[in-house]
CSV table of C-alpha atoms in Angstrom, one decimal:
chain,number,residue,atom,x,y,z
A,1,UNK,CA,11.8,28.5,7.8
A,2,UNK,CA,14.6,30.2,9.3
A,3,UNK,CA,18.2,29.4,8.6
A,4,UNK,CA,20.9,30.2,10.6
A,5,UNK,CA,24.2,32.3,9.3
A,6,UNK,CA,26.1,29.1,9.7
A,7,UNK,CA,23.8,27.4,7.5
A,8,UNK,CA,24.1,30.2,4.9
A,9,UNK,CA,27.7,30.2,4.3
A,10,UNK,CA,27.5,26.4,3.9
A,11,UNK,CA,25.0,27.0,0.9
A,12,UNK,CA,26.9,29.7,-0.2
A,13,UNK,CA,30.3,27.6,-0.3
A,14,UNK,CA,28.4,24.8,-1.8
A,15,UNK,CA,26.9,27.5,-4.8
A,16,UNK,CA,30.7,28.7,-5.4
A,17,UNK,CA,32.2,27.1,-8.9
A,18,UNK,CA,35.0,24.1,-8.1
A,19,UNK,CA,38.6,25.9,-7.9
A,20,UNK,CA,37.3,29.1,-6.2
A,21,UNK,CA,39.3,30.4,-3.8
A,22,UNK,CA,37.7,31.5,-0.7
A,23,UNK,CA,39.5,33.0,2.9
A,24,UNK,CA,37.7,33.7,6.1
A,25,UNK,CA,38.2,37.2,5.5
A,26,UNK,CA,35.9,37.2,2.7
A,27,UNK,CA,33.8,35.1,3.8
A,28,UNK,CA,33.2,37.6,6.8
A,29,UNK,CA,32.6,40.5,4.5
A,30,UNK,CA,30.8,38.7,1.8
A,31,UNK,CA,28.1,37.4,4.6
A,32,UNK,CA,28.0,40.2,7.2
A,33,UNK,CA,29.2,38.0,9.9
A,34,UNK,CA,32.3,37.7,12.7
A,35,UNK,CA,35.7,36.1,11.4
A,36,UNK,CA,34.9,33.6,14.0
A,37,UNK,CA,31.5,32.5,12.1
A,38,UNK,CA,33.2,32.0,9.1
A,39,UNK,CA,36.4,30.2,10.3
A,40,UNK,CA,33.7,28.1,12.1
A,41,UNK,CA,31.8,27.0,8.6
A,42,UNK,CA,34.7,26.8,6.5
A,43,UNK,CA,36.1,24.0,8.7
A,44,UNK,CA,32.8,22.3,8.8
A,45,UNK,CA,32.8,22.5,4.7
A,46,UNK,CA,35.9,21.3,4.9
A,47,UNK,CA,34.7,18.4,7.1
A,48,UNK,CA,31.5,18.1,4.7
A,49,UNK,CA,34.0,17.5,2.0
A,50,UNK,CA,33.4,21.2,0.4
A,51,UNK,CA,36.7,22.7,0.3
A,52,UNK,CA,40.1,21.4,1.1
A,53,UNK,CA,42.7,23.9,3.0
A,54,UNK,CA,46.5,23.5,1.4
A,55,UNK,CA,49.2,25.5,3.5
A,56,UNK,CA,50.8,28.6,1.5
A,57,UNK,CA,47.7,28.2,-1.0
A,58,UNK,CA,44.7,28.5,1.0
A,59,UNK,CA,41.5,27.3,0.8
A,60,UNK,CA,39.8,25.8,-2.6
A,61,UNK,CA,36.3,25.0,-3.3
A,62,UNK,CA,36.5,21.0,-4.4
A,63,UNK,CA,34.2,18.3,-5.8
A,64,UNK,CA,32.6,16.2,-3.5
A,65,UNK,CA,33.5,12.6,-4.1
A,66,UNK,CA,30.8,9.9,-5.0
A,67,UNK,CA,31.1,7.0,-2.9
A,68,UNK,CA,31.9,5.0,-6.0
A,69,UNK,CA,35.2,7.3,-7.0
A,70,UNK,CA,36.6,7.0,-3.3
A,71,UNK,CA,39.8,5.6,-4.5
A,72,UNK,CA,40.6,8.7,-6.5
A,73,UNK,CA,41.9,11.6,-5.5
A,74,UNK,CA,42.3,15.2,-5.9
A,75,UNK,CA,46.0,17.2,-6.6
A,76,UNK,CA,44.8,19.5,-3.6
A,77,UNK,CA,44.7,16.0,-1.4
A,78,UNK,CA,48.3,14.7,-2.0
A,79,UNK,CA,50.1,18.3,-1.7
A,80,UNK,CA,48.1,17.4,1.9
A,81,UNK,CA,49.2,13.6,2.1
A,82,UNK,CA,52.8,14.4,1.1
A,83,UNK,CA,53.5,17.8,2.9
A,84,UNK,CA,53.8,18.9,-0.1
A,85,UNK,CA,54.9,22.8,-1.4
A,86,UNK,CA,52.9,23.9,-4.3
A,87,UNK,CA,54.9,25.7,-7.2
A,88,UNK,CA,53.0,26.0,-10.0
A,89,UNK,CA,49.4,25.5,-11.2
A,90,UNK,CA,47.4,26.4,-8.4
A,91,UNK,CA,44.6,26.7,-10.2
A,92,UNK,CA,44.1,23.0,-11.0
A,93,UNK,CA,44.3,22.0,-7.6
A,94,UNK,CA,40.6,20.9,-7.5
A,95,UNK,CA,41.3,18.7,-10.3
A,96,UNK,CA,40.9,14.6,-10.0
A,97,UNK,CA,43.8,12.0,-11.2
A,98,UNK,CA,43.4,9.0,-12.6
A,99,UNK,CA,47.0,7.5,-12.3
A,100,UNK,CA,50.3,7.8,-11.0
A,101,UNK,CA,53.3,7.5,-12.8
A,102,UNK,CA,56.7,7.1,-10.9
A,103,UNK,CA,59.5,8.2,-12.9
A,104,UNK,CA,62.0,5.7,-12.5
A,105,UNK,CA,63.0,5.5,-16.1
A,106,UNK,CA,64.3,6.8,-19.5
A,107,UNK,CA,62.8,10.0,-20.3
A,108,UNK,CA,61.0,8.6,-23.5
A,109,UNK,CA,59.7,5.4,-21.5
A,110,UNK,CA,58.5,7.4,-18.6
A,111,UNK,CA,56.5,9.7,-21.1
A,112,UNK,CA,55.0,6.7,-23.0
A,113,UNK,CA,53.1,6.1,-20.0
A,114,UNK,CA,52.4,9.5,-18.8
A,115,UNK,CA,49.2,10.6,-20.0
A,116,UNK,CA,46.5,13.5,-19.1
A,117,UNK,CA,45.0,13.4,-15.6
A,118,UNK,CA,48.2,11.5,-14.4
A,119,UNK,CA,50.9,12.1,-11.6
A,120,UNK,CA,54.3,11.8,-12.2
A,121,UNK,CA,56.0,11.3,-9.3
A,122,UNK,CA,59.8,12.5,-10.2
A,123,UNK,CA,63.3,13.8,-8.5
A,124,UNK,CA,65.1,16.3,-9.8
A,125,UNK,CA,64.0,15.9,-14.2
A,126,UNK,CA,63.2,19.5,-15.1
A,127,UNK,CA,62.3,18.2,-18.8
A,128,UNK,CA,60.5,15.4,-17.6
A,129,UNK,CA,58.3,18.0,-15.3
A,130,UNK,CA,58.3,20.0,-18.6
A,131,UNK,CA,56.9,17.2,-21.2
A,132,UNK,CA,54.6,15.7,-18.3
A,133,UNK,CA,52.9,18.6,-18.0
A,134,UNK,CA,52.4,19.4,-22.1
A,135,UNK,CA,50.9,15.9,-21.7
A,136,UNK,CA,48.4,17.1,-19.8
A,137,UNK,CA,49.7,16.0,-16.3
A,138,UNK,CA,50.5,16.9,-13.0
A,139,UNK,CA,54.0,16.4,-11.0
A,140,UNK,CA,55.0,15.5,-7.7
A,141,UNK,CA,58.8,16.3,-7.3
A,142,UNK,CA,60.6,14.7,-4.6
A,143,UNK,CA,63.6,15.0,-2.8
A,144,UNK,CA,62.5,18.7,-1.6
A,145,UNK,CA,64.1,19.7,-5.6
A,146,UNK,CA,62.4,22.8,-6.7
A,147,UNK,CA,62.3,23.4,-10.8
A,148,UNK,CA,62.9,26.3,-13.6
A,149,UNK,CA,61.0,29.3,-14.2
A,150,UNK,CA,59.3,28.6,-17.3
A,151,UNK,CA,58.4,25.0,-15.8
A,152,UNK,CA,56.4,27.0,-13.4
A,153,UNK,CA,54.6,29.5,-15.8
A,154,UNK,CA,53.8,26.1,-18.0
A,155,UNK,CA,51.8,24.5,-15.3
A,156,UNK,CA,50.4,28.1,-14.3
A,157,UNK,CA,48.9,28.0,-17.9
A,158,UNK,CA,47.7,24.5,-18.0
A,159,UNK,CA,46.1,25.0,-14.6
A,160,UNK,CA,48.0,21.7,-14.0
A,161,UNK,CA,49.5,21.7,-10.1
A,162,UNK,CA,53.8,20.6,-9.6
A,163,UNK,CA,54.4,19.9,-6.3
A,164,UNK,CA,57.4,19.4,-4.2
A,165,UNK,CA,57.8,17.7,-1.2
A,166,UNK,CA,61.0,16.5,1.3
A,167,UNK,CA,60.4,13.0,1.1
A,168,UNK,CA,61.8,11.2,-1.6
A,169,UNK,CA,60.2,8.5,-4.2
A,170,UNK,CA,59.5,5.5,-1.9
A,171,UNK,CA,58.3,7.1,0.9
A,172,UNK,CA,55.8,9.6,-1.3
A,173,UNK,CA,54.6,5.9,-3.0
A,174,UNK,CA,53.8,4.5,0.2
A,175,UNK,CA,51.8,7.5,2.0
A,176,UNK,CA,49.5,8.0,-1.1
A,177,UNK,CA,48.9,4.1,-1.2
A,178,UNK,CA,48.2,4.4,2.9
A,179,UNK,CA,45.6,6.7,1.9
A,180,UNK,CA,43.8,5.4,-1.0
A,181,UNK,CA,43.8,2.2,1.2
A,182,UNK,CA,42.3,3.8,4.5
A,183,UNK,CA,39.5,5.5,1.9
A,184,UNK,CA,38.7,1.9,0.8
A,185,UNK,CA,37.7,0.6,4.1
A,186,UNK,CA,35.7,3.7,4.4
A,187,UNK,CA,34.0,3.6,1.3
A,188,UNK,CA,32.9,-0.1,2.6
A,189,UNK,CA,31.3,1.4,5.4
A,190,UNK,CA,27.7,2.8,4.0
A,191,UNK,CA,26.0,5.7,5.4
A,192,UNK,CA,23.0,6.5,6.0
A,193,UNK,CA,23.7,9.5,3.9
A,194,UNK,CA,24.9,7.8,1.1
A,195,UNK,CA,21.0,5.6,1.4
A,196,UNK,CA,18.3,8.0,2.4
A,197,UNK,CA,15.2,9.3,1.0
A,198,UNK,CA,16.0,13.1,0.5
A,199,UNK,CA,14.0,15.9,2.4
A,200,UNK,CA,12.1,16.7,-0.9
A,201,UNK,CA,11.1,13.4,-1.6
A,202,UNK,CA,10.2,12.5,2.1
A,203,UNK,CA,6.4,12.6,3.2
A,204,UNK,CA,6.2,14.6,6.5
A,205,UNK,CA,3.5,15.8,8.7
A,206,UNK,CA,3.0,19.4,10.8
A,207,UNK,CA,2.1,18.9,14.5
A,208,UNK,CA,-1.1,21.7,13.6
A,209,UNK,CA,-2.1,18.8,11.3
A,210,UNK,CA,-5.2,16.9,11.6
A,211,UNK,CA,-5.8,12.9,11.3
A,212,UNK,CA,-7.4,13.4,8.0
A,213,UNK,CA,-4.1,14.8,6.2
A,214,UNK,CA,-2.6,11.5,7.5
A,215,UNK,CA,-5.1,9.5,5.4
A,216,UNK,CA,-4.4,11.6,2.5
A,217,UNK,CA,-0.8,11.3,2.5
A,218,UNK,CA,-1.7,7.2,3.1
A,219,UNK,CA,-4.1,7.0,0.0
A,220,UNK,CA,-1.4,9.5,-1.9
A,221,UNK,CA,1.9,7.2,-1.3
A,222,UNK,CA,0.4,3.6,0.1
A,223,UNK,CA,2.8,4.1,2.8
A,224,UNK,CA,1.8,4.3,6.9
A,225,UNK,CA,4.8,5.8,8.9
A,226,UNK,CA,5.4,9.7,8.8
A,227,UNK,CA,7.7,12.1,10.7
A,228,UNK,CA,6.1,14.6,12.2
A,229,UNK,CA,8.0,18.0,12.3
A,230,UNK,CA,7.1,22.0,13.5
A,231,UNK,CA,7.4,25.1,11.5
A,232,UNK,CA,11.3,25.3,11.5
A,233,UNK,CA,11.5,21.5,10.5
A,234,UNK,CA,12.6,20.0,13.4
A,235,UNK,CA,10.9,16.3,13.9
A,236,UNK,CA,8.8,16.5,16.9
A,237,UNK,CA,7.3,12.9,16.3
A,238,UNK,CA,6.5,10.3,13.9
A,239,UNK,CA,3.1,8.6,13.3
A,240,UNK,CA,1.9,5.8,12.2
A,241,UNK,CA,-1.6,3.7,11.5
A,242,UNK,CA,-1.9,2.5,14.9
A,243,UNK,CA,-1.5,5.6,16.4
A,244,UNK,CA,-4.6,7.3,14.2
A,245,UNK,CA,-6.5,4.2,14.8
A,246,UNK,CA,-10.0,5.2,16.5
A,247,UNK,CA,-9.6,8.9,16.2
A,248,UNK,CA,-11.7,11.5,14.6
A,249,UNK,CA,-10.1,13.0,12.0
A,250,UNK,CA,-10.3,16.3,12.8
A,251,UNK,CA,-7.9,15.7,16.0
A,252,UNK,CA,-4.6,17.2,15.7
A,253,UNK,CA,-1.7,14.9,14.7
A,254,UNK,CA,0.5,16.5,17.9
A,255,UNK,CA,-1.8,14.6,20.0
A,256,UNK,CA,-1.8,11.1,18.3
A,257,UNK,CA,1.9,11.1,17.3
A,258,UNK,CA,4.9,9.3,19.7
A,259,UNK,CA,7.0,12.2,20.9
A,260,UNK,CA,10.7,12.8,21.1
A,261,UNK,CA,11.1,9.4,18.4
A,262,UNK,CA,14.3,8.1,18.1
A,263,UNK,CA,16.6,9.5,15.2
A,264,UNK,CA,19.8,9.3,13.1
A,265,UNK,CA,22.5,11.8,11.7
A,266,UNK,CA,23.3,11.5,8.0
A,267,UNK,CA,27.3,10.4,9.4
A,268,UNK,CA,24.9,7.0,10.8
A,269,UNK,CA,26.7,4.2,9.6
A,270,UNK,CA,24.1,2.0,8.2
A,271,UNK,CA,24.8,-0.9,10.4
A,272,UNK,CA,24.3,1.0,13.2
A,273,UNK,CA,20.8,2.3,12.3
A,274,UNK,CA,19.9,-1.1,11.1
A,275,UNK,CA,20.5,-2.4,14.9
A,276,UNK,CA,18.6,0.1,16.1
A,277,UNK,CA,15.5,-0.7,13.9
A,278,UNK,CA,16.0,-4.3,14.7
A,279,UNK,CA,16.4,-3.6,18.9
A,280,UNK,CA,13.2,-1.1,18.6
A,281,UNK,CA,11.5,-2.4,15.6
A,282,UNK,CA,11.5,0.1,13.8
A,283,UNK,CA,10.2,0.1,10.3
A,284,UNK,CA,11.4,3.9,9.0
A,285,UNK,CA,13.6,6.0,11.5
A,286,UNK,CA,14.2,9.9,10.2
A,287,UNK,CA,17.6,11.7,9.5
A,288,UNK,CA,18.0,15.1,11.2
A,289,UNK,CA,21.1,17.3,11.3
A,290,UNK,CA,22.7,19.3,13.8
A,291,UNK,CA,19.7,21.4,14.8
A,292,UNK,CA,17.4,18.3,14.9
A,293,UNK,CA,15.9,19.3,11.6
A,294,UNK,CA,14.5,16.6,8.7
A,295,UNK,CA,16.8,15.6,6.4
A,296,UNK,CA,15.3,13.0,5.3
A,297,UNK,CA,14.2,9.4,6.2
A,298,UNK,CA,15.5,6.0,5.9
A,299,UNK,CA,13.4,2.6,5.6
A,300,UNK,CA,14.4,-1.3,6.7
A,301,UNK,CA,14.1,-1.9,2.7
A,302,UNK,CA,16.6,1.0,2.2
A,303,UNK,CA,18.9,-0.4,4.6
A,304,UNK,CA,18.8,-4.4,3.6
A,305,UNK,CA,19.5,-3.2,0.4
A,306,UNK,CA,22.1,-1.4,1.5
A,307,UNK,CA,24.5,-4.0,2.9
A,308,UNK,CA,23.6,-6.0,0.5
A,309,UNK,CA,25.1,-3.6,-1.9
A,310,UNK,CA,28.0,-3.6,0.6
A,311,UNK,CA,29.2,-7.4,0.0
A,312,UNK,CA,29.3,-7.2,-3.2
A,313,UNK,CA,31.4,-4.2,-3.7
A,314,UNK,CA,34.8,-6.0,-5.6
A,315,UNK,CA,37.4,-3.3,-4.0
A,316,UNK,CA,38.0,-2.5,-0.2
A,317,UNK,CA,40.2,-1.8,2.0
A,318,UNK,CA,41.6,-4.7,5.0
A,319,UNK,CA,40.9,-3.1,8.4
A,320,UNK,CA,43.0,-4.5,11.8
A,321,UNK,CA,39.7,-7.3,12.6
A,322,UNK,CA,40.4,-8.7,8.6
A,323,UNK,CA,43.7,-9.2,9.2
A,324,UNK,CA,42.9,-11.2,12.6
A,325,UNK,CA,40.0,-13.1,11.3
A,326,UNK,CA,42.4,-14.3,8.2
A,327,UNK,CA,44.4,-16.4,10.2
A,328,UNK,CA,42.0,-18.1,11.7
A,329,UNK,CA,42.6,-22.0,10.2
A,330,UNK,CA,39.6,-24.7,9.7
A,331,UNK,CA,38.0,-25.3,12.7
A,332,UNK,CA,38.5,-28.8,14.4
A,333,UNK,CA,36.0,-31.4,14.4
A,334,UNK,CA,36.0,-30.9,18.5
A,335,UNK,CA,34.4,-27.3,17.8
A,336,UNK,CA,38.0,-25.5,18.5
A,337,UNK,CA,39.5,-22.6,16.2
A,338,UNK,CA,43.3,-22.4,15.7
A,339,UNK,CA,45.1,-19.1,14.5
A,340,UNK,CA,48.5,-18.6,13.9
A,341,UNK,CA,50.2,-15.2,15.8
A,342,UNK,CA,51.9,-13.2,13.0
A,343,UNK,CA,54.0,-10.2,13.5
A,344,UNK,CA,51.6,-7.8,13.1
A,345,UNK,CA,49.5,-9.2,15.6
A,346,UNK,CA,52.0,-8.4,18.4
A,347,UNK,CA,52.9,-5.8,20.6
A,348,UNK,CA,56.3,-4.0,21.3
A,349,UNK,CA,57.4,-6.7,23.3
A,350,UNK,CA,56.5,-9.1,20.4
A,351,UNK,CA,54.0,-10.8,22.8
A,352,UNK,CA,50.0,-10.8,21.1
A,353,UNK,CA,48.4,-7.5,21.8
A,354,UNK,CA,45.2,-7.4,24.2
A,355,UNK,CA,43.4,-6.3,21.3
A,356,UNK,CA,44.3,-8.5,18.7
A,357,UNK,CA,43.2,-11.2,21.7
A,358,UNK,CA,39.7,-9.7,22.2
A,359,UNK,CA,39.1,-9.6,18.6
A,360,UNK,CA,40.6,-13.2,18.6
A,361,UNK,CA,37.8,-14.7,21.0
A,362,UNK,CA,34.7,-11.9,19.8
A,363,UNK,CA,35.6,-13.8,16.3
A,364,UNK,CA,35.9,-17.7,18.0
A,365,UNK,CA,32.5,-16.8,19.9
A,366,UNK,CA,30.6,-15.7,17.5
A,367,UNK,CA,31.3,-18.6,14.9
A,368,UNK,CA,30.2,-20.8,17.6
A,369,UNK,CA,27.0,-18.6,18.0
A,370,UNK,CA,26.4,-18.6,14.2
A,371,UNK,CA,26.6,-22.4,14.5
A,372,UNK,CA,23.1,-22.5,16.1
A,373,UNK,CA,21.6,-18.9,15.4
A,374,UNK,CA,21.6,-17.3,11.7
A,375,UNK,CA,22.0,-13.6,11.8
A,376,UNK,CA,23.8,-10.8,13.1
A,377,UNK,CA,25.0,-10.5,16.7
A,378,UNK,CA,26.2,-7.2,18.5
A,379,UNK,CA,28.3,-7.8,21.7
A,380,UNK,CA,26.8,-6.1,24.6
A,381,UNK,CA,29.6,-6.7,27.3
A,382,UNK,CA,32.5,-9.1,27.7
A,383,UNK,CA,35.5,-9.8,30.3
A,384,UNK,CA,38.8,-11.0,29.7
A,385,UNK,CA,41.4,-12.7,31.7
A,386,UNK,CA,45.1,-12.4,30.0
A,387,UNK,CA,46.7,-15.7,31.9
A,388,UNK,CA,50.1,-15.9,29.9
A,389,UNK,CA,51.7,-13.9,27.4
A,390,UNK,CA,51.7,-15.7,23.8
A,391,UNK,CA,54.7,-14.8,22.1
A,392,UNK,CA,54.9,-14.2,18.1
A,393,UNK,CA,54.7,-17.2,15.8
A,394,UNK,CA,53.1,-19.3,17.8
A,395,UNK,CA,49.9,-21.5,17.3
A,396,UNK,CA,47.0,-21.0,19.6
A,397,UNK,CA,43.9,-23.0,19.9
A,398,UNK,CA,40.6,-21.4,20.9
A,399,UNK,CA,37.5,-22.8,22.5
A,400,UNK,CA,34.1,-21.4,22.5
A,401,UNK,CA,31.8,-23.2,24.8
A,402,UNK,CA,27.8,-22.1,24.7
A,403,UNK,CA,26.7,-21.4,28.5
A,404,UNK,CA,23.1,-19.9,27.1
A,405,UNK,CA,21.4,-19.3,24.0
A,406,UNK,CA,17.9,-17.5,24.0
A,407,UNK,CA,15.8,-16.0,21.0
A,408,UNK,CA,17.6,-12.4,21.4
A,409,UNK,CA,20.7,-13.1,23.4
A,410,UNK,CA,23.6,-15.7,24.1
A,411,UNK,CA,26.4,-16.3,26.7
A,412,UNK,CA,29.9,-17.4,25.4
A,413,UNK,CA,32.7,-18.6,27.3
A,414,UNK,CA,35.8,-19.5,25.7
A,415,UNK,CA,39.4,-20.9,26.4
A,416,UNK,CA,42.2,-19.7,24.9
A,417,UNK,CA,45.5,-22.5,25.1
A,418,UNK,CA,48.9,-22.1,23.2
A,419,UNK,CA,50.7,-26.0,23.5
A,420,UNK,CA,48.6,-27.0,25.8
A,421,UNK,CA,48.8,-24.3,28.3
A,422,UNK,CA,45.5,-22.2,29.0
A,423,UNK,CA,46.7,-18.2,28.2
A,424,UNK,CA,43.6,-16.7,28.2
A,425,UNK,CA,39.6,-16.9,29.1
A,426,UNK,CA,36.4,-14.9,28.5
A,427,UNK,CA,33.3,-14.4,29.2
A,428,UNK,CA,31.3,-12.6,26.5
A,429,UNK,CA,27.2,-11.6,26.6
A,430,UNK,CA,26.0,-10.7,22.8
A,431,UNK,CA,22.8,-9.5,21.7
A,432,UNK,CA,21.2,-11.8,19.0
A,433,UNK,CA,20.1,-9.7,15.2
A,434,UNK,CA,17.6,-11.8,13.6
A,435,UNK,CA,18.3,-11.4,9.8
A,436,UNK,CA,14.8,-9.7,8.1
């Protein structure tokens, strides 16, 4: 199997210890490769969540996060959230927190609840920068204040970070929140990644193969469906009982097999592949990377359980479609949805946004589908007529009315009045998910 240079740097960031520091210029000499090639991988490490890239520091080997410790995050990410100037401590940049701390208070108070592995968020306090960081924590001073000398050599020797940054206590709060938040809506979204069977664990077929090594492999792991890759790995095909069915085995599996099958990247989301098993039916689909090489391979099992794992998860984040959906009120007895317009449903005129009023009538139409179908529905196309504009604070009253409702599709059209005036209509076409 050959690997390419690009490849090779990636496994040689990955081997480095957590807190290395690594430049493109070393990179380059340490691999024999172009400055170019190595700019090129350390921003896809970066991407892959290997490294993280701080301005007037450079570039840091970090720890990857599980999907479970999303919520936390590194010193190296909030000198990035806040802008933030690094003066001392460099060293522990790689290094998770636990808790912030804003110092608001009497020095004594604020240390009572400053601990190791928190943040203190602080203005201009060189002692309380001092005693947080004998306590075994870092500091974010804002206000753009710098600190003393020896407050600087302390946190060098603790390999605990003290950052500055321009913006002052509030502010900082508020953009560290933002981003906890949007890595709690992404830890709700599950990807295949985070669900497949590894490469090593996976059972795989050659294409110089024969039928009999598909039997084998059967009797060895009572399963039916392989991928089927060549010599550099790359999946070629998959196979499965029917296809060997009637065959000698001594034919070659590259003549059985169904070519170019279809696949998904690790970066999937899991809803995505699961519609695409469902639309195919598909019982296993395999993972590739870039270069269309096995990764691995993901079942309908693996993905049920999957989002069920998903619903039960007791922390995420509230994305734009939650905040819509939520103020949708009881529906009426007549079949009609009501939902109030609140100000962050609007516009800069302070008139409902056309895409608050798509999600609006996807949401009112596919109640009404759930009504008569169980399952999942994906919507395939839709068209919208904005009437009227609805203006903020006001009430509107949505009616979905069934044109057509087969096994795998329905047709939707709904009504869309505020005080008795019609403001909106749509016609939407969905593709119907039977639930497995």
């Amino acid at each position: 199997m050959t690997i390419t240079k690009h490849e090779q740097i990636l496994q040689y960031i990955e081997s480095l210890p957590v807190g290395e520091k690594i430049s493109v210029r070393q990179i380059a000499k340490e691999m024999g490769v172009s400055e170019g090639t190595a700019y090129r991988a350390i921003k896809d490490a970066e991407t892959k969540g290997y490294v993280s890239t701080i301005e007037r520091v450079g570039t840091i080997r970090i720890e990857q996060k599980k999907k479970e410790n999303i919520e936390r995050l590194t010193y190296a990410e909030v000198v990035n959230i806040v802008d933030g100037q690094v003066l001392g401590g460099k060293e522990g940049l790689h290094k998770t927190l636990n808790k912030f701390v804003i110092g608001a208070m009497k020095l004594e108070a604020m240390m009572r609840y400053t601990g190791a592995g928190n943040l203190l968020i602080v203005g201009n306090r060189t002692k309380a920068h001092e005693l947080a960081l004998e306590a075994g924590a870092g500091v974010l001073i804002t206000g753009g204040f710098d600190t003393e000398e020896h407050v600087k050599k302390l946190a060098d020797e603790r390999q605990l970070p003290i950052i500055s940054t321009s913006y002052d206590t509030f502010t900082v709060a508020t953009m560290i929140n933002r981003a906890i938040y949007d890595q709690l809506i992404k830890k709700e979204i599950v990807l295949v990644e985070d669900i497949l069977t590894p490469f090593e664990k996976t059972a795989y077929l050659y294409v110089t193969d024969q039928v009999e090594r598909w039997y084998e492999l059967n009797r060895e792991t009572k399963h039916s469906r392989f991928p089927v890759i060549d010599q550099q790995l790359k999946v070629q095909g998959i196979v499965t009982a029917k296809d060997v069915m009637g065959y000698e085995r001594d034919v070659l599996i590259e003549k059985v097999m169904t070519k170019h099958p279809i696949t998904v990247s690790g970066k999937t989301s899991v809803a995505s592949a699961s519609h695409m098993m469902v639309w195919e039916g598909i019982e296993v689909l395999p993972v590739v990377d870039e270069y269309d090489r096995l990764q691995g391979i993901i079942s309908r099992q693996d993905v049920l359980k999957a989002l069920q794992m998903v619903q039960r998860q007791p922390q995420v984040g509230e994305t734009i479609d939650d905040i819509v959906t939520n103020q949708f009120l009881t529906e009426t007895v007549d079949g009609v949805f009501r939902c109030n317009i609140t100000p962050q449903m609007t516009n800069h005129l302070g008139t409902l946004s056309y895409g608050v009023f798509t999600t609006i009538v996807t949401e009112a139409a596919t109640r009404a589908l759930r009504l008569h179908k169980r399952g999942d529905l994906v919507v395939e196309n839709i068209t919208i007529y904005f009437i009227k504009p609805v203006q903020i604070d006001s009430v509107i009253d949505i009616k979905p009315k069934l044109l057509e409702i087969g096994r795998k599709f329905g047709k939707v059209d709904v009504e869309v009045f505020n005080e008795g005036t019609l403001v909106g209509k749509a016609l939407m076409m969905c593709q119907l998910l039977e639930r497995q």
